[in-house]
Tab-separated table of C-alpha atoms in Angstrom:
chain	number	residue	atom	x	y	z
H	7	MET	CA	-3.261	-10.916	-12.916
H	8	LYS	CA	-1.846	-8.650	-10.519
H	9	THR	CA	1.301	-9.914	-8.626
H	10	ILE	CA	0.702	-10.356	-5.027
H	11	ALA	CA	3.835	-9.803	-3.168
H	12	PHE	CA	7.064	-7.871	-2.958
H	13	LEU	CA	9.647	-9.270	-5.477
H	14	VAL	CA	13.308	-8.151	-5.570
H	15	SER	CA	15.926	-9.039	-8.256
H	16	CYS	CA	18.267	-12.010	-7.001
H	17	LEU	CA	21.598	-12.216	-8.933
H	18	LEU	CA	23.196	-15.601	-8.910
H	19	PHE	CA	26.690	-14.090	-8.457
H	20	LEU	CA	25.680	-12.159	-5.353
H	21	VAL	CA	23.403	-14.598	-3.565
H	22	GLY	CA	24.879	-17.926	-4.700
H	23	CYS	CA	21.540	-19.429	-5.747
H	24	SER	CA	19.220	-19.279	-8.744
H	25	SER	CA	16.252	-16.889	-8.726
H	26	SER	CA	13.723	-19.811	-9.044
H	27	HIS	CA	12.519	-19.126	-5.543
H	28	LEU	CA	11.420	-15.630	-6.826
H	29	ASP	CA	9.673	-16.800	-10.007
H	30	ILE	CA	5.989	-16.806	-9.530
H	31	PHE	CA	4.714	-18.421	-12.638
H	32	PRO	CA	7.309	-20.767	-14.212
H	33	GLU	CA	6.326	-23.326	-16.874
H	34	LEU	CA	6.368	-27.018	-16.032
H	35	ASP	CA	9.491	-28.811	-17.027
H	36	ASP	CA	7.203	-31.630	-18.319
H	37	PRO	CA	3.904	-30.369	-19.579
H	38	ALA	CA	2.657	-33.970	-19.740
H	39	LEU	CA	2.350	-33.808	-15.979
H	40	MET	CA	-0.922	-31.861	-16.429
H	41	GLN	CA	-2.626	-35.034	-17.705
H	42	GLU	CA	-0.898	-37.614	-15.315
H	43	LYS	CA	-2.707	-39.347	-12.413
H	44	ILE	CA	-0.352	-39.058	-9.340
H	45	ALA	CA	-0.563	-42.014	-6.737
H	46	PRO	CA	-2.137	-41.242	-3.406
H	47	GLU	CA	0.939	-41.951	-1.331
H	48	LEU	CA	2.916	-39.441	-3.385
H	49	LEU	CA	0.120	-36.683	-2.987
H	50	HIS	CA	0.246	-37.499	0.799
H	51	GLN	CA	4.007	-36.552	0.596
H	52	ASP	CA	3.189	-33.407	-1.275
H	53	ILE	CA	0.855	-32.435	1.584
H	54	ASP	CA	3.598	-32.815	4.052
H	55	ALA	CA	6.084	-30.963	1.883
H	56	PHE	CA	3.699	-28.000	1.609
H	57	VAL	CA	3.300	-27.572	5.291
H	58	THR	CA	7.012	-28.271	6.096
H	59	GLY	CA	8.041	-25.856	3.519
H	60	VAL	CA	5.936	-23.088	4.771
H	61	LYS	CA	7.050	-23.801	8.409
H	62	GLN	CA	10.705	-23.639	7.370
H	63	ARG	CA	10.451	-20.289	5.658
H	64	HIS	CA	7.755	-18.303	7.406
H	65	PRO	CA	9.214	-15.828	9.968
H	66	ASP	CA	6.356	-16.105	12.507
H	67	PHE	CA	4.434	-19.375	11.774
H	68	SER	CA	2.994	-20.007	15.119
H	69	GLY	CA	1.987	-16.485	15.289
H	70	TYR	CA	0.036	-16.558	12.083
H	71	ALA	CA	-1.117	-20.010	11.482
H	72	ASP	CA	-4.009	-21.814	13.172
H	73	GLU	CA	-1.926	-24.733	13.823
H	74	ALA	CA	-4.736	-26.839	15.493
H	75	LYS	CA	-7.099	-26.298	12.478
H	76	LEU	CA	-4.128	-26.950	10.024
H	77	ASN	CA	-3.276	-30.190	11.565
H	78	LEU	CA	-6.836	-31.367	11.491
H	79	LEU	CA	-7.113	-30.204	7.770
H	80	VAL	CA	-3.948	-32.233	7.013
H	81	GLU	CA	-5.469	-35.390	8.453
H	82	GLN	CA	-8.819	-34.957	6.762
H	83	THR	CA	-7.128	-34.253	3.469
H	84	LYS	CA	-4.984	-37.263	3.360
H	85	ALA	CA	-7.999	-39.335	4.442
H	86	ASN	CA	-9.834	-38.013	1.612
H	87	ILE	CA	-7.174	-38.903	-0.957
H	88	THR	CA	-7.361	-42.559	-1.647
H	89	ALA	CA	-7.065	-42.811	-5.386
H	90	PRO	CA	-4.783	-41.326	-8.088
H	91	MET	CA	-5.519	-37.841	-9.073
H	92	THR	CA	-4.488	-35.066	-11.602
H	93	ARG	CA	-2.737	-31.890	-10.301
H	94	LYS	CA	-6.203	-30.036	-10.855
H	95	GLU	CA	-8.119	-32.686	-8.744
H	96	PHE	CA	-5.347	-32.568	-6.038
H	97	PHE	CA	-5.541	-28.808	-5.811
H	98	ARG	CA	-9.194	-28.917	-4.788
H	99	HIS	CA	-8.088	-30.918	-1.746
H	100	ILE	CA	-4.723	-29.507	-0.777
H	101	GLY	CA	-5.659	-25.909	-1.698
H	102	ARG	CA	-7.904	-25.790	1.317
H	103	LEU	CA	-4.994	-25.809	3.550
H	104	SER	CA	-4.066	-22.236	2.376
H	105	HIS	CA	-6.458	-20.325	4.634
H	106	ALA	CA	-5.148	-21.912	7.800
H	107	PHE	CA	-1.819	-20.295	7.354
H	108	GLN	CA	-3.731	-16.965	7.790
H	109	ASP	CA	-1.293	-14.968	5.829
H	110	GLY	CA	-1.972	-13.249	2.484
H	111	HIS	CA	1.527	-13.962	1.428
H	112	SER	CA	1.460	-17.681	2.192
H	113	PHE	CA	-0.746	-20.030	0.037
H	114	LEU	CA	-0.784	-22.474	-2.769
H	115	ILE	CA	-1.128	-21.121	-6.357
H	116	TRP	CA	-3.867	-22.652	-8.358
H	117	PRO	CA	-2.737	-24.945	-11.342
H	118	TYR	CA	-2.222	-22.013	-13.589
H	119	GLN	CA	-0.491	-24.088	-16.263
H	120	GLU	CA	-3.789	-25.932	-16.950
H	121	LEU	CA	-5.861	-22.766	-16.906
H	122	ASN	CA	-3.481	-21.171	-19.493
H	123	TYR	CA	-3.810	-24.265	-21.695
H	124	LEU	CA	-7.605	-24.050	-21.516
H	125	GLN	CA	-7.563	-20.476	-22.545
H	126	LYS	CA	-5.259	-21.195	-25.357
H	127	SER	CA	-7.672	-23.867	-26.481
H	128	GLY	CA	-10.582	-21.320	-26.609
H	129	GLU	CA	-12.146	-21.723	-23.246
H	130	LYS	CA	-13.094	-18.372	-21.598
H	131	PRO	CA	-13.027	-17.690	-17.885
H	132	PHE	CA	-15.710	-15.509	-16.125
H	133	PRO	CA	-15.517	-12.244	-18.087
H	134	PHE	CA	-16.594	-9.550	-15.468
H	135	SER	CA	-14.793	-7.559	-12.727
H	136	ILE	CA	-16.839	-7.608	-9.501
H	137	ASP	CA	-16.843	-5.713	-6.337
H	138	LEU	CA	-17.584	-7.306	-2.829
H	139	THR	CA	-18.959	-5.229	0.058
H	140	LYS	CA	-21.199	-5.955	3.054
H	141	ASN	CA	-24.137	-5.175	0.668
H	142	GLY	CA	-23.305	-8.050	-1.669
H	143	VAL	CA	-21.460	-8.644	-4.968
H	144	PHE	CA	-21.929	-6.104	-7.656
H	145	VAL	CA	-20.661	-5.629	-11.191
H	146	PRO	CA	-19.294	-1.985	-11.012
H	147	VAL	CA	-19.088	-1.255	-14.790
H	148	GLN	CA	-21.109	-1.722	-17.757
H	149	TYR	CA	-20.269	-4.707	-20.203
H	150	ALA	CA	-21.663	-5.475	-23.755
H	151	SER	CA	-21.534	-8.419	-26.141
H	152	GLU	CA	-23.190	-8.132	-29.604
H	153	ASN	CA	-26.733	-7.236	-28.650
H	154	GLN	CA	-26.561	-7.967	-25.049
H	155	ASN	CA	-25.620	-5.702	-22.039
H	156	LEU	CA	-24.751	-6.231	-18.515
H	157	TYR	CA	-25.519	-2.828	-16.599
H	158	ALA	CA	-23.297	-1.405	-13.962
H	159	GLY	CA	-24.886	-1.900	-10.532
H	160	SER	CA	-26.083	-5.311	-11.315
H	161	GLN	CA	-26.075	-7.564	-8.284
H	162	VAL	CA	-24.702	-11.151	-8.707
H	163	ILE	CA	-27.217	-13.591	-6.924
H	164	SER	CA	-25.835	-16.875	-8.254
H	165	ILE	CA	-23.552	-18.570	-10.918
H	166	ASN	CA	-24.276	-22.048	-12.309
H	167	GLY	CA	-26.856	-22.549	-9.613
H	168	LEU	CA	-24.516	-21.727	-6.606
H	169	GLU	CA	-25.436	-18.876	-4.463
H	170	ILE	CA	-22.789	-16.210	-4.580
H	171	SER	CA	-22.376	-16.318	-0.816
H	172	GLN	CA	-21.730	-20.042	-1.079
H	173	ILE	CA	-19.075	-19.442	-3.686
H	174	PHE	CA	-17.213	-16.828	-1.553
H	175	SER	CA	-17.579	-18.971	1.644
H	176	GLU	CA	-15.970	-21.999	-0.106
H	177	ALA	CA	-13.402	-20.173	-2.367
H	178	GLN	CA	-11.906	-18.227	0.561
H	179	ASN	CA	-10.475	-21.542	2.011
H	180	TYR	CA	-8.262	-21.568	-1.141
H	181	VAL	CA	-6.406	-18.336	-0.629
H	182	GLY	CA	-4.152	-16.960	2.097
H	183	GLY	CA	-5.083	-14.074	4.228
H	184	GLU	CA	-4.885	-12.881	7.904
H	185	THR	CA	-8.662	-12.463	8.164
H	186	GLN	CA	-11.730	-13.945	6.349
H	187	GLU	CA	-12.555	-10.468	5.155
H	188	LEU	CA	-9.064	-10.275	3.339
H	189	ARG	CA	-9.552	-13.658	2.021
H	190	GLU	CA	-12.908	-12.975	0.503
H	191	ALA	CA	-11.612	-9.685	-0.898
H	192	PHE	CA	-8.959	-11.762	-2.599
H	193	VAL	CA	-11.532	-14.144	-3.949
H	194	ALA	CA	-13.190	-11.089	-5.636
H	195	GLU	CA	-9.791	-9.881	-7.216
H	196	ARG	CA	-8.998	-13.369	-8.422
H	197	PHE	CA	-12.549	-14.484	-9.162
H	198	PRO	CA	-12.194	-15.927	-12.743
H	199	HIS	CA	-9.200	-18.137	-11.664
H	200	LEU	CA	-10.954	-19.375	-8.538
H	201	LEU	CA	-14.245	-20.132	-10.183
H	202	TRP	CA	-12.291	-22.530	-12.494
H	203	ALA	CA	-9.855	-23.879	-9.857
H	204	VAL	CA	-12.308	-24.517	-7.049
H	205	PHE	CA	-15.664	-25.272	-9.007
H	206	GLY	CA	-14.524	-26.115	-12.520
H	207	PHE	CA	-16.503	-23.143	-14.055
H	208	ILE	CA	-15.138	-22.098	-17.406
H	209	GLY	CA	-16.625	-21.409	-20.807
H	210	GLN	CA	-20.276	-21.724	-19.722
H	211	PHE	CA	-21.961	-19.475	-16.979
H	212	ASP	CA	-25.453	-19.016	-16.078
H	213	VAL	CA	-25.489	-15.863	-14.027
H	214	GLU	CA	-28.592	-14.855	-11.946
H	215	LEU	CA	-28.647	-11.095	-11.539
H	216	LEU	CA	-30.640	-8.358	-9.782
H	217	HIS	CA	-30.846	-4.984	-11.475
H	218	GLN	CA	-33.219	-2.114	-10.488
H	219	GLY	CA	-35.550	-4.725	-8.714
H	220	GLN	CA	-35.735	-7.123	-11.628
H	221	ARG	CA	-34.125	-10.659	-11.758
H	222	GLN	CA	-32.668	-12.005	-14.908
H	223	THR	CA	-30.397	-14.864	-15.891
H	224	LEU	CA	-27.599	-14.085	-18.247
H	225	HIS	CA	-26.173	-17.084	-20.198
H	226	ILE	CA	-22.561	-16.712	-21.055
H	227	ASP	CA	-20.530	-19.012	-23.440
H	228	ASN	CA	-17.300	-19.234	-25.441
H	229	SER	CA	-18.939	-17.712	-28.429
H	230	GLN	CA	-19.410	-14.405	-26.790
H	231	SER	CA	-16.902	-11.551	-26.532
H	232	TRP	CA	-17.765	-9.441	-23.602
H	233	ARG	CA	-15.962	-6.043	-23.337
H	234	LEU	CA	-16.409	-2.851	-21.459
H	235	ALA	CA	-19.351	-0.756	-22.884
H	236	ALA	CA	-18.472	2.067	-25.127
H	237	THR	CA	-20.064	4.536	-22.761
H	238	GLU	CA	-18.009	3.186	-19.891
H	239	THR	CA	-15.660	5.891	-18.331
H	240	ARG	CA	-14.050	3.730	-15.677
H	241	GLN	CA	-10.828	2.274	-16.990
H	242	VAL	CA	-9.848	-1.231	-15.850
H	243	SER	CA	-6.133	-1.625	-16.221
H	244	ASP	CA	-3.048	-3.284	-14.535
H	245	GLU	CA	-1.533	0.154	-14.384
H	246	PHE	CA	-2.826	3.529	-13.332
H	247	VAL	CA	-5.070	6.187	-14.867
H	248	TYR	CA	-5.437	9.985	-14.188
H	249	ARG	CA	-8.444	12.231	-14.754
H	250	GLN	CA	-9.539	15.493	-13.479
H	251	LEU	CA	-12.754	15.415	-11.476
H	252	ASN	CA	-13.417	19.070	-11.450
H	253	SER	CA	-11.354	22.421	-11.492
H	254	LYS	CA	-9.852	21.830	-8.209
H	255	VAL	CA	-9.603	17.959	-7.817
H	256	GLY	CA	-7.514	15.373	-9.648
H	257	TYR	CA	-7.913	11.551	-9.344
H	258	LEU	CA	-5.127	8.922	-9.748
H	259	ASN	CA	-6.167	5.350	-9.712
H	260	VAL	CA	-3.307	2.952	-8.964
H	261	ASP	CA	-4.463	-0.503	-9.285
H	262	SER	CA	-1.037	-2.176	-8.793
H	263	PHE	CA	2.537	-1.521	-7.899
H	264	ASP	CA	3.540	-4.506	-9.747
H	265	ILE	CA	5.186	-2.410	-12.536
H	266	GLU	CA	8.787	-2.169	-13.587
H	267	PRO	CA	10.193	0.683	-11.556
H	268	SER	CA	11.656	2.759	-14.429
H	269	LYS	CA	8.439	2.400	-16.487
H	270	PHE	CA	6.374	3.519	-13.449
H	271	SER	CA	8.765	6.423	-12.772
H	272	ASN	CA	8.277	7.617	-16.415
H	273	GLN	CA	4.502	7.330	-16.315
H	274	LEU	CA	4.380	9.165	-12.991
H	275	ASP	CA	6.377	12.040	-14.295
H	276	THR	CA	3.984	12.346	-17.227
H	277	VAL	CA	1.029	12.124	-14.829
H	278	PHE	CA	2.171	14.671	-12.427
H	279	SER	CA	3.272	17.041	-15.229
H	280	ARG	CA	-0.378	16.748	-16.325
H	281	ILE	CA	-1.480	17.474	-12.696
H	282	GLN	CA	0.581	20.508	-12.657
H	283	GLN	CA	-0.929	21.721	-16.036
H	284	ASP	CA	-4.499	21.114	-14.669
H	285	LYS	CA	-3.548	23.356	-11.564
H	286	VAL	CA	-5.572	21.076	-9.189
H	287	GLN	CA	-5.391	21.889	-5.556
H	288	ALA	CA	-6.168	18.414	-4.264
H	289	LEU	CA	-5.346	15.005	-5.345
H	290	ILE	CA	-7.168	11.620	-4.640
H	291	ILE	CA	-5.012	8.541	-4.951
H	292	ASP	CA	-7.034	5.415	-5.268
H	293	ILE	CA	-5.256	2.188	-4.023
H	294	ARG	CA	-8.585	0.265	-2.972
H	295	ASP	CA	-7.964	-2.315	-5.633
H	296	ASN	CA	-4.249	-2.416	-5.266
H	297	THR	CA	-2.961	-5.777	-3.843
H	298	GLY	CA	0.590	-4.707	-3.876
H	299	GLY	CA	3.733	-5.522	-5.993
H	300	ASN	CA	7.165	-3.686	-5.944
H	301	THR	CA	7.929	-1.297	-2.877
H	302	ASP	CA	10.249	0.756	-5.320
H	303	THR	CA	7.118	2.028	-7.161
H	304	ALA	CA	5.344	2.677	-4.046
H	305	THR	CA	8.387	4.690	-2.866
H	306	GLU	CA	8.577	6.697	-6.057
H	307	LEU	CA	4.821	7.625	-5.751
H	308	ALA	CA	5.335	8.661	-2.167
H	309	ARG	CA	8.255	10.954	-3.138
H	310	TYR	CA	5.711	13.072	-5.248
H	311	ILE	CA	3.576	13.951	-2.180
H	312	ALA	CA	6.042	13.883	0.645
H	313	ASP	CA	7.013	17.199	2.321
H	314	LYS	CA	9.954	15.496	4.424
H	315	PRO	CA	12.320	12.687	4.282
H	316	PHE	CA	10.547	9.383	5.133
H	317	ARG	CA	10.937	5.678	5.499
H	318	LEU	CA	8.682	2.957	4.453
H	319	VAL	CA	9.032	0.763	7.417
H	320	SER	CA	10.797	1.100	10.870
H	321	LYS	CA	11.955	-2.593	11.258
H	322	VAL	CA	12.392	-5.724	9.090
H	323	THR	CA	12.871	-9.244	10.394
H	324	GLU	CA	13.896	-11.960	7.905
H	325	LYS	CA	13.965	-15.806	8.457
H	326	LEU	CA	16.709	-17.365	6.450
H	327	ASN	CA	16.294	-20.502	4.305
H	328	GLN	CA	18.290	-22.304	1.774
H	329	ASP	CA	17.298	-19.967	-0.949
H	330	ASN	CA	17.762	-16.538	0.622
H	331	ARG	CA	20.770	-17.130	3.068
H	332	GLY	CA	23.194	-15.747	0.510
H	333	LEU	CA	26.498	-16.925	-0.949
H	334	PHE	CA	28.256	-19.216	1.542
H	335	SER	CA	25.544	-18.387	3.969
H	336	TYR	CA	27.038	-14.850	4.555
H	337	LYS	CA	23.512	-13.782	6.028
H	338	GLY	CA	23.424	-16.760	8.357
H	339	LYS	CA	22.235	-20.352	8.618
H	340	PRO	CA	18.795	-21.535	7.504
H	341	GLY	CA	16.540	-20.982	10.288
H	342	ASP	CA	18.302	-17.916	11.686
H	343	MET	CA	16.116	-14.692	12.330
H	344	VAL	CA	17.901	-11.457	11.226
H	345	THR	CA	16.205	-8.278	12.583
H	346	LYS	CA	17.354	-4.746	11.370
H	347	ASP	CA	16.102	-1.258	12.140
H	348	TRP	CA	15.261	0.472	8.925
H	349	ASP	CA	17.097	3.699	8.716
H	350	ASP	CA	17.002	4.272	4.935
H	351	TYR	CA	15.088	7.643	4.644
H	352	VAL	CA	13.992	8.726	1.250
H	353	LYS	CA	13.944	12.345	0.172
H	354	PRO	CA	10.913	14.158	-1.404
H	355	LEU	CA	11.095	14.527	-5.151
H	356	ASP	CA	13.141	17.552	-6.114
H	357	SER	CA	11.119	18.528	-9.165
H	358	GLU	CA	8.657	21.125	-10.390
H	359	HIS	CA	6.161	18.217	-10.788
H	360	HIS	CA	6.123	17.595	-6.962
H	361	PHE	CA	2.604	17.823	-5.826
H	362	ASP	CA	2.090	20.340	-2.730
H	363	GLY	CA	-1.727	20.351	-2.412
H	364	ASN	CA	-4.231	18.296	-0.375
H	365	VAL	CA	-3.930	14.467	-0.631
H	366	ILE	CA	-6.453	11.935	0.247
H	367	VAL	CA	-5.699	8.254	-0.339
H	368	LEU	CA	-8.571	5.678	-0.658
H	369	THR	CA	-8.010	2.309	0.827
H	370	GLY	CA	-10.262	-0.792	1.102
H	371	PRO	CA	-10.260	-4.446	2.374
H	372	VAL	CA	-8.098	-5.630	-0.554
H	373	THR	CA	-5.468	-2.978	-0.200
H	374	TYR	CA	-2.471	-5.151	0.646
H	375	SER	CA	1.302	-5.741	0.598
H	376	ALA	CA	3.167	-2.841	-0.933
H	377	ALA	CA	-0.164	-0.831	-1.035
H	378	ILE	CA	-0.381	-1.253	2.749
H	379	VAL	CA	3.270	-0.066	2.962
H	380	PHE	CA	2.298	3.109	0.825
H	381	ALA	CA	-0.774	3.690	3.018
H	382	THR	CA	1.017	3.537	6.400
H	383	THR	CA	3.790	5.723	4.987
H	384	VAL	CA	1.246	8.403	3.985
H	385	GLN	CA	-0.474	8.027	7.364
H	386	ASP	CA	2.550	7.860	9.702
H	387	ASN	CA	4.223	10.765	7.999
H	388	GLN	CA	1.086	12.972	7.643
H	389	PHE	CA	1.407	13.266	3.762
H	390	GLY	CA	-2.353	13.176	3.485
H	391	LEU	CA	-5.501	11.562	4.836
H	392	LEU	CA	-6.745	7.948	4.308
H	393	ALA	CA	-10.317	7.436	3.303
H	394	GLY	CA	-12.555	4.504	2.768
H	395	GLN	CA	-12.500	1.206	4.586
H	396	PRO	CA	-9.975	-0.550	6.713
H	397	THR	CA	-7.655	-2.941	5.107
H	398	GLY	CA	-8.265	-6.650	5.417
H	399	GLY	CA	-4.589	-7.232	6.201
H	400	PHE	CA	-2.600	-5.855	8.997
H	401	ALA	CA	-0.579	-2.725	9.121
H	402	ASN	CA	2.374	-4.667	10.261
H	403	GLN	CA	2.557	-7.562	7.828
H	404	SER	CA	4.680	-10.271	6.295
H	405	ALA	CA	6.506	-9.774	3.043
H	406	GLN	CA	9.041	-10.955	0.670
H	407	GLY	CA	7.554	-14.098	-0.780
H	408	ASN	CA	9.762	-17.188	-1.747
H	409	LEU	CA	8.222	-19.912	-3.822
H	410	PHE	CA	8.871	-23.564	-4.128
H	411	ASN	CA	7.240	-26.571	-5.768
H	412	LEU	CA	5.781	-29.693	-4.313
H	413	PRO	CA	7.957	-32.676	-5.250
H	414	HIS	CA	5.427	-34.704	-7.114
H	415	SER	CA	2.466	-32.615	-8.298
H	416	GLN	CA	4.850	-29.631	-8.864
H	417	LEU	CA	2.094	-27.276	-7.587
H	418	ARG	CA	3.709	-24.001	-6.570
H	419	ALA	CA	3.689	-22.662	-3.107
H	420	TYR	CA	4.192	-18.997	-2.113
H	421	VAL	CA	5.440	-18.102	1.448
H	422	ALA	CA	6.483	-15.084	3.254
H	423	THR	CA	10.054	-14.732	4.569
H	424	ARG	CA	9.968	-11.283	6.280
H	425	LEU	CA	8.084	-9.259	8.808
H	426	LEU	CA	7.573	-5.454	8.530
H	427	VAL	CA	6.793	-2.826	11.158
H	428	ARG	CA	5.160	0.313	9.917
H	429	PRO	CA	7.050	3.699	9.819
H	430	SER	CA	5.777	4.977	13.166
H	431	GLY	CA	7.205	1.841	14.997
H	432	ASN	CA	3.754	1.007	16.432
H	433	ALA	CA	3.881	-2.837	16.463
H	434	GLU	CA	0.191	-3.368	17.223
H	435	THR	CA	-1.626	-5.997	15.193
H	436	THR	CA	-4.385	-4.178	13.539
H	437	ALA	CA	-5.725	-3.143	10.158
H	438	VAL	CA	-4.771	0.029	8.532
H	439	VAL	CA	-7.742	2.283	9.643
H	440	PRO	CA	-8.491	5.221	7.427
H	441	ASP	CA	-8.821	8.686	9.035
H	442	LEU	CA	-12.274	8.958	7.326
H	443	VAL	CA	-14.109	5.625	7.490
H	444	ILE	CA	-16.776	5.552	4.779
H	445	ASP	CA	-19.202	2.631	4.209
H	446	TYR	CA	-20.764	1.882	0.835
H	447	SER	CA	-24.393	2.655	0.334
H	448	LEU	CA	-26.584	-0.207	-1.013
H	449	GLN	CA	-28.498	2.261	-3.055
H	450	ASP	CA	-25.321	3.831	-4.473
H	451	GLN	CA	-23.985	0.404	-5.454
H	452	GLN	CA	-27.317	-0.471	-7.132
H	453	ASN	CA	-26.958	2.780	-9.297
H	454	ALA	CA	-23.232	2.333	-9.812
H	455	VAL	CA	-22.273	5.312	-7.664
H	456	ASP	CA	-18.932	5.212	-5.924
H	457	THR	CA	-19.965	6.205	-2.345
H	458	VAL	CA	-16.306	6.588	-1.069
H	459	LEU	CA	-15.259	8.784	-3.906
H	460	GLU	CA	-18.434	11.009	-3.797
H	461	HIS	CA	-17.983	11.547	-0.040
H	462	VAL	CA	-14.312	12.351	-0.394
H	463	LEU	CA	-14.992	14.787	-3.266
H	464	GLN	CA	-17.674	16.461	-1.153
H	465	ARG	CA	-15.223	16.895	1.704
H	466	LEU	CA	-12.439	18.326	-0.562
H	467	ASP	CA	-14.932	20.780	-2.105
H	468	GLU	CA	-15.753	22.019	1.414
H	469	VAL	CA	-12.144	22.279	2.530
H	470	LEU	CA	-10.991	24.043	-0.713
H	471	ALA	CA	-13.985	26.491	-0.463
H	472	GLU	CA	-12.702	27.703	2.892
H	473	LYS	CA	-9.263	28.665	1.303
């Protein structure tokens, strides 16, 4: 899974604390907890600890959260918990609070230890990637398993008898996100995990599909091994892939910034060396499926296309808590708000591999976190054009997740501690709106044609023909 926030190294000697508050997926101290039934009064305490923990850490809780809805949900959730529950059962109740925080960096993580255990035992989650647009939910690439095929452009109608719209409507309650559009985009990105955590679907799937006007039901079970079809040219990867689209245009897909910076830097140098060899005049950088990661990697990519010194943000505000206040609270006391103008300008890459041609960056609803930072850096510094669809999150966003466990269930919560303002200093609460807004065509999706990429490629062909 792609990591969903900025994470920085935290050294015990420097900050006077362990780095556990930055560890997203630690193991349970006692794996037996996965099978235990926890008393309702203890689960009620976990609910209070979840909400209190977010309030103590979030830098603008009242500005983000729908507090009236949250308070009502807390009362309803406690009222519905009258018997002992396992962690998995409890998540289906308490997890619904996440959407009321209205922040993509603040939510309760699904009980991943149980899911990992099931997978090690041979259970297989939902095996296909999906794309969500206003036209519906589609499988964008072709898959094969033995003598079966799932064709690219197939529209998902239902899974295990549940309409796909019902699945998204319910599952979006279990993720963070400033808007419902962003939450639903996150559901698509975390689809296999949430199908299990929210609905219990794993190992057996009856998928109703529509392809080229024909309805069919595909039965999937643990005996099958689905894979990308041999003819499929689109690479699904946690890292990036480069290919030349034609003699003048290159395409770089960056699915995540959650890559170790030195590794990312080495790969970038290799890729931009290839771009130079290809002598392309324009480069399309695709971050439509990029939910973020490490800002150092986003910075490194920006250096390859920058034509002047730049900064990633203009202002940072941090709320201090017991974990991030520093050694002997040198930053301040828990609860203090620390605001700093960001004057750390980064120079363009001084290398023969620096790219000087036309740049278009593709964005979409799930472009988030460090990917939004990259998009606003490109837009505010005029390093290129943005194209595609507006982001589901805001240009000025929360950041720097801290994590903590609930005391009895040990379910893990993720919460933002910082606020960022985009490089231009415009503090308006709005999505990142592309310079070229392009909607997906239903006909294109049914035929597995990338509407956005085709439009951008056509525009670049016209621009380059004039040179």
